[in-house]
Amino acid sequence: MNPGSFASRSATPAFNPRRAPRLPALALRGGLVTAALGALVAISTLPACGKDESLFDPSDPANRDGGGTGFDPNGDGGGGGGGDGGGPGACASTTAAAALTPVNLVVMFDQSGSMGDTTEDPTYDPAQRWIPVGAAMKAFFTDPSSAGMNASLSFFAVATNSCAVADYAAAEVPIRALPSATFSQVLDAHTPKGDTPTRSAVTGAILQGQALLQARPNEKTVIVLVTDGEPFGCGVTSQNEAAQEVQRVVADVAAVKATLPTYVIGVGPSVAALDAVATAGGTTGFHVQVGTPTQTTQQLLAAMGQIRGSVAQCDFDIPAPPDGRALDLDKVNVEIAPPGKAPSTVAYSKDCAGPGWRFDDPVSPKKVQLCPATCADVRATAGGKVNVVFACVARPDVVR
């Protein structure tokens, strides 16, 4: 680029998109929640008493294995399980199986000069941004805790410093299952250089995400933008133009947030303008400090962990008891069945400080939620199952 074409390239403290105001600092904690494509959830209903009566009509194609909602009326733990002897007042169970929703991360990674190109500016030390940020991303992509998730990786600007959206609409690392060493190999082959065509990159990521949604309609897809500054290049040569470009990006992500949320990880002193992109994308912005490389790596890895935790949740609808009976929350139990093993009861945990489960709303619940630690175990175990059981007696934690 022409060093004299933008105020940030001079010695004056005028507008510098590389060092522009950034996201307000947010406390980062690693919420490490994983997912497994093969993990199944079996939803069991055990009425207080009465005959064995399935909630699902096997003749309905939507209730057949592998179709509709994914529920299987003939799944493990089906009708006839449990009870007090099978008489007229016996408790009976019915089961429906559902696959946990796979999650796809469309990662758009900033490799502009400010990430570490000292030939562009001697102050752009790669040891402060490019190396520690790359280390965090490589750790995330190869982390066993990321098992069950899928990810793709794209870079901006591309080698030609292109402004064309088409050059960002296909990932350099196509979507694939995690963990994977491929991402590390590709990251190692790149070096920071060029401008920051943020809007072209984000628009390309949106196109990638929409293609995944069309090809994988039963999966959840999100965009993750990792960047150290506001837009620069592709017509952006002033502070006002940068602000206008950010607003265009805000409008772009807001238009798709219902089906394609956008997360933003800002690297550097502050990137306040980019916080608006995360908010418009229906998520929260993350801030990663620079100056201490090990801290930068830890904070960015924690941010990726929080994103992983927020998108890979274990929430399951509570089936209605048969015959229109009232739901008794005190008699709801949750069991986990590892592959080939008998199910074991999971303790209720109101605050989810550790393993366990809770209701999404303690007063008027509609879902059962596995706590992060338990969700991680279930999603990371292919073939693992969960039974949500409406029992005949109250749970041990219920005080009468």
Tab-separated table of N, CA and C in Angstrom, residues 21-24 245-254 262-266 270-286:
chain	number	residue	atom	x	y	z
A	21	PRO	N	-9.744	2.861	18.347
A	21	PRO	CA	-10.436	2.379	19.546
A	21	PRO	C	-11.004	0.998	19.316
A	22	ARG	N	-10.921	0.173	20.285
A	22	ARG	CA	-11.300	-1.225	20.135
A	22	ARG	C	-12.395	-1.633	21.127
A	23	LEU	N	-12.715	-2.905	21.113
A	23	LEU	CA	-13.773	-3.418	21.983
A	23	LEU	C	-13.474	-3.145	23.451
A	24	PRO	N	-14.464	-2.770	24.230
A	24	PRO	CA	-14.263	-2.638	25.668
A	24	PRO	C	-13.910	-3.982	26.253
A	245	GLU	N	-17.988	2.291	6.899
A	245	GLU	CA	-17.832	0.895	6.489
A	245	GLU	C	-18.261	-0.054	7.607
A	246	VAL	N	-17.923	0.294	8.845
A	246	VAL	CA	-18.353	-0.524	9.980
A	246	VAL	C	-19.868	-0.589	10.042
A	247	GLN	N	-20.530	0.525	9.804
A	247	GLN	CA	-21.994	0.537	9.835
A	247	GLN	C	-22.586	-0.327	8.725
A	248	ARG	N	-21.908	-0.392	7.604
A	248	ARG	CA	-22.381	-1.276	6.534
A	248	ARG	C	-22.226	-2.741	6.946
A	249	VAL	N	-21.133	-3.041	7.626
A	249	VAL	CA	-20.941	-4.405	8.131
A	249	VAL	C	-22.000	-4.731	9.180
A	250	VAL	N	-22.298	-3.760	10.037
A	250	VAL	CA	-23.350	-3.935	11.046
A	250	VAL	C	-24.667	-4.316	10.378
A	251	ALA	N	-25.019	-3.604	9.326
A	251	ALA	CA	-26.270	-3.902	8.617
A	251	ALA	C	-26.233	-5.285	7.978
A	252	ASP	N	-25.082	-5.667	7.464
A	252	ASP	CA	-24.950	-6.972	6.805
A	252	ASP	C	-25.182	-8.120	7.782
A	253	VAL	N	-24.541	-8.054	8.958
A	253	VAL	CA	-24.676	-9.166	9.905
A	253	VAL	C	-26.037	-9.155	10.590
A	254	ALA	N	-26.608	-7.965	10.763
A	254	ALA	CA	-27.935	-7.880	11.377
A	254	ALA	C	-28.983	-8.552	10.502
A	262	THR	N	-23.095	-13.824	14.358
A	262	THR	CA	-21.705	-13.437	14.127
A	262	THR	C	-21.041	-13.070	15.450
A	263	TYR	N	-19.939	-13.748	15.759
A	263	TYR	CA	-19.118	-13.422	16.925
A	263	TYR	C	-17.906	-12.626	16.464
A	264	VAL	N	-17.430	-11.713	17.312
A	264	VAL	CA	-16.262	-10.896	16.979
A	264	VAL	C	-15.262	-10.970	18.124
A	265	ILE	N	-14.023	-11.316	17.794
A	265	ILE	CA	-12.924	-11.287	18.763
A	265	ILE	C	-11.985	-10.173	18.328
A	266	GLY	N	-11.906	-9.117	19.139
A	266	GLY	CA	-11.053	-7.978	18.839
A	266	GLY	C	-9.718	-8.108	19.539
A	270	SER	N	-8.215	-1.588	22.035
A	270	SER	CA	-9.673	-1.468	22.074
A	270	SER	C	-10.187	-1.350	20.656
A	271	VAL	N	-11.335	-1.965	20.404
A	271	VAL	CA	-11.959	-1.897	19.079
A	271	VAL	C	-13.445	-1.655	19.277
A	272	ALA	N	-13.750	-0.501	19.833
A	272	ALA	CA	-15.126	-0.182	20.213
A	272	ALA	C	-16.088	-0.283	19.041
A	273	ALA	N	-15.666	0.157	17.874
A	273	ALA	CA	-16.566	0.144	16.723
A	273	ALA	C	-16.974	-1.272	16.354
A	274	LEU	N	-16.056	-2.225	16.523
A	274	LEU	CA	-16.363	-3.602	16.157
A	274	LEU	C	-17.308	-4.266	17.147
A	275	ASP	N	-17.440	-3.699	18.325
A	275	ASP	CA	-18.403	-4.221	19.290
A	275	ASP	C	-19.807	-4.156	18.707
A	276	ALA	N	-20.067	-3.116	17.916
A	276	ALA	CA	-21.382	-2.968	17.293
A	276	ALA	C	-21.655	-4.087	16.298
A	277	VAL	N	-20.609	-4.616	15.681
A	277	VAL	CA	-20.784	-5.729	14.743
A	277	VAL	C	-21.251	-6.973	15.488
A	278	ALA	N	-20.625	-7.257	16.627
A	278	ALA	CA	-21.034	-8.419	17.416
A	278	ALA	C	-22.469	-8.271	17.899
A	279	THR	N	-22.806	-7.094	18.395
A	279	THR	CA	-24.168	-6.859	18.876
A	279	THR	C	-25.179	-7.027	17.751
A	280	ALA	N	-24.876	-6.462	16.596
A	280	ALA	CA	-25.777	-6.598	15.450
A	280	ALA	C	-25.885	-8.039	14.998
A	281	GLY	N	-24.821	-8.804	15.215
A	281	GLY	CA	-24.823	-10.213	14.843
A	281	GLY	C	-25.505	-11.101	15.849
A	282	GLY	N	-26.068	-10.487	16.902
A	282	GLY	CA	-26.808	-11.252	17.892
A	282	GLY	C	-25.955	-11.930	18.939
A	283	THR	N	-24.712	-11.455	19.122
A	283	THR	CA	-23.809	-12.102	20.075
A	283	THR	C	-23.117	-11.051	20.940
A	284	THR	N	-22.002	-11.453	21.538
A	284	THR	CA	-21.221	-10.574	22.399
A	284	THR	C	-19.806	-10.451	21.852
A	285	GLY	N	-19.233	-9.251	21.931
A	285	GLY	CA	-17.860	-9.054	21.497
A	285	GLY	C	-16.879	-9.504	22.560
A	286	PHE	N	-15.723	-9.975	22.140
A	286	PHE	CA	-14.658	-10.391	23.054
A	286	PHE	C	-13.431	-9.525	22.812
